[in-house]
């Protein structure tokens, strides 16, 4: 990731980005977290000042906080461009410690920004019908009464809606950011102002990152956490390493990201997971919304914002016809593009053909296309050789896996000139004047150049809330110390919470029909192996 061009939306977590990546153990061991000790001492870095620009210095912490867990989930992020003005300078926790408050009730950049943050939260609420419906339906029952949740997710307007929902359902929370760059400071301020124990700001240092999580996960006489809601596995990892006894009291972990889920499975395999965990990353509603519907919308937005491209009549090739590829193809076709697809899998290739797309090898069309989009989850799909043959002005971007799909590294040779023409847009210029347009240096174009719809986050947030409710209320032996998927019925419930937005009317099974199909009238309606 290029820091020189760092912007708020550039630092979203990319869960998709790490889908096939082996475990990424922390570069810094959170079990050895520094500073802000719970005994009240300020820890090793008391009095140290993180100088302006310190962020840029620590490649080590970037690789921890971005490439590892903190770089892996896109699903709860938003970008309003509003938090960019106070990234540098003294870290807020240092101020608190210096003021003799090693364990403050909250720690944010500037609580005075709360009114602005509150308006952001209100805007998000409008487009998050599912989680708001859950709040309205369950607030009297308080299914999370006495739950004490350690939260570690992005902190933005949409997750604020989740946090306030959990509180309305009876939970007490302490919350830290799972990404050092993605916090909307004004939203954190609004939450702190509303009385939440929030520990997050945009541009946290490495120490601050772990200090904030530590403030949430360290048990005290007043705070004995019994649930974890994690996005990337950092809160889980820290508690397990640093507070092993308290960790055993946890009733359940809900994990959202690919990386965090991967870690949980590893812990389980190694026999170290002593509490039940729920993998919400792979619930049907989340996968469909993130991969298909969200990409269908955001590919166009990303390309438009970055290049002002007109799509009608342009030729585009989409590599990979899975969920993401299908979404991209649908959107491009709808705007009048001539779309080609490359695939390795005959089933997906046949689907593409039946959907009206020409299935080709990349080499066959690379000279003529105007847009190249990768969506394979693979590596080295677009090579230097391909880029040599592209025509002048060809736009190249990645919607799939991290930054592996386009061989960007191969373009960093002395014979090519890189010209940054806009944020996230580079022209790569050959000696003969030919230039290609590379978006986001091959990272996920929609995450870097566009914003994620709140509606998609509503689906994820509703899934997370239901998973917490299920684990918290489950009878003792329903879940063992293992990793589970959200029960199908709950997946269906998440979808149903979002239907009223569209005034969609579900058909109910008659008794006879239910008997005929062997189904319960209220679901689940499909077996676990059903492919939607
Ligand atoms: N940009 C985003 O917001 C976003 C959202 C969700 C998922 N993703 C990521 O996008 C990637 C694809 O996700 P998906 O759900 O579509 O996965 P998928 O497995 O359904 O689809 C990938 C397709 O690519 C094909 N493929 C693999 N190697 C290929 C190659 N060399 N050439 C052509 N085709 C090839 C596969 O056969 C498969 O059909 C994943 O890495 C995922 O994590 C991105």
Coordinates of C-alpha atoms and ligand atoms in Angstrom, one line a residue, residues 14-20 74 258 286-287 289-292 294-295 298 318-326 341-346 348-349 351 374-381 398-402 405 444-447 452, ligand 1:
X14 CA -10.2 -6.2 2.5
X15 CA -11.5 -9.5 3.7
X16 CA -11.7 -10.7 0.2
X17 CA -8.1 -9.8 -0.1
X18 CA -6.9 -12.5 2.1
X19 CA -9.3 -15.3 1.1
X20 CA -6.7 -17.7 0.2
X74 CA -14.2 -4.5 3.5
X258 CA -11.8 -14.2 6.2
X286 CA -23.4 -11.9 3.6
X287 CA -21.6 -13.7 0.8
X289 CA -24.6 -9.3 -0.8
X290 CA -20.9 -8.6 -0.6
X291 CA -19.7 -10.5 -3.6
X292 CA -22.5 -10.3 -6.1
X294 CA -22.2 -5.0 -3.8
X295 CA -19.6 -5.6 -6.6
X298 CA -19.4 -0.7 -6.9
X318 CA -13.8 -9.8 -16.9
X319 CA -11.5 -12.6 -15.6
X320 CA -13.4 -15.0 -13.5
X321 CA -17.1 -15.7 -13.5
X322 CA -17.8 -16.4 -9.9
X323 CA -20.0 -14.2 -7.7
X324 CA -17.8 -11.1 -8.1
X325 CA -17.3 -11.6 -11.9
X326 CA -21.0 -12.2 -12.4
X341 CA -15.3 -13.5 -19.8
X342 CA -12.3 -15.7 -19.1
X343 CA -12.7 -18.8 -16.9
X344 CA -10.9 -22.0 -16.0
X345 CA -14.0 -23.8 -14.7
X346 CA -16.2 -25.3 -17.4
X348 CA -18.8 -21.1 -14.7
X349 CA -17.7 -20.8 -18.4
X351 CA -22.9 -20.1 -17.1
X374 CA -9.8 -9.4 -12.6
X375 CA -12.2 -11.2 -10.2
X376 CA -10.6 -14.7 -9.8
X377 CA -9.2 -14.9 -6.3
X378 CA -6.1 -16.1 -8.0
X379 CA -2.7 -14.6 -8.8
X380 CA -0.8 -13.6 -11.9
X381 CA -3.9 -13.4 -14.0
X398 CA -8.8 -5.7 -9.8
X399 CA -12.0 -6.7 -8.0
X400 CA -10.8 -10.0 -6.7
X401 CA -8.0 -11.0 -4.4
X402 CA -5.9 -8.5 -2.6
X405 CA -4.3 -10.8 -9.6
X444 CA -9.5 -3.8 -4.8
X445 CA -10.8 -1.1 -7.0
X446 CA -14.2 -0.8 -5.4
X447 CA -12.7 -0.5 -1.9
X452 CA -19.6 0.4 0.3
Ligands
LIG1 N1 -14.1 -6.4 -4.4 C1 -14.9 -6.8 -3.5 O1 -15.6 -6.0 -2.9 C2 -15.0 -8.3 -3.3 C3 -16.2 -8.7 -2.6 C4 -16.3 -10.1 -2.4 C5 -15.3 -11.0 -2.7 N2 -14.1 -10.5 -3.4 C6 -13.0 -11.4 -3.8 O2 -13.1 -11.6 -5.2 C7 -12.6 -12.9 -5.5 C8 -13.6 -13.7 -6.2 O3 -14.7 -13.9 -5.4 P1 -15.9 -14.8 -5.9 O4 -16.9 -14.9 -4.7 O5 -16.3 -14.4 -7.2 O6 -15.1 -16.2 -6.0 P2 -15.5 -17.4 -6.9 O7 -14.6 -18.5 -6.5 O8 -17.0 -17.6 -6.9 O9 -15.1 -16.9 -8.4 C9 -13.8 -16.9 -8.9 C10 -13.8 -17.5 -10.3 O10 -12.6 -17.2 -10.9 C11 -12.2 -18.4 -11.7 N3 -10.8 -18.4 -11.9 C12 -9.8 -18.8 -11.0 N4 -8.6 -18.6 -11.6 C13 -8.8 -18.1 -12.9 C14 -8.0 -17.7 -13.9 N5 -6.7 -17.8 -13.9 N6 -8.6 -17.2 -15.0 C15 -9.9 -17.1 -15.1 N7 -10.8 -17.5 -14.1 C16 -10.2 -17.9 -13.0 C17 -12.7 -19.5 -10.8 O11 -13.0 -20.7 -11.6 C18 -14.0 -19.0 -10.3 O12 -15.2 -19.3 -11.1 C19 -12.2 -13.5 -4.1 O13 -10.8 -13.3 -3.9 C20 -13.0 -12.7 -3.2 O14 -12.4 -12.7 -1.9 C21 -14.0 -9.2 -3.7

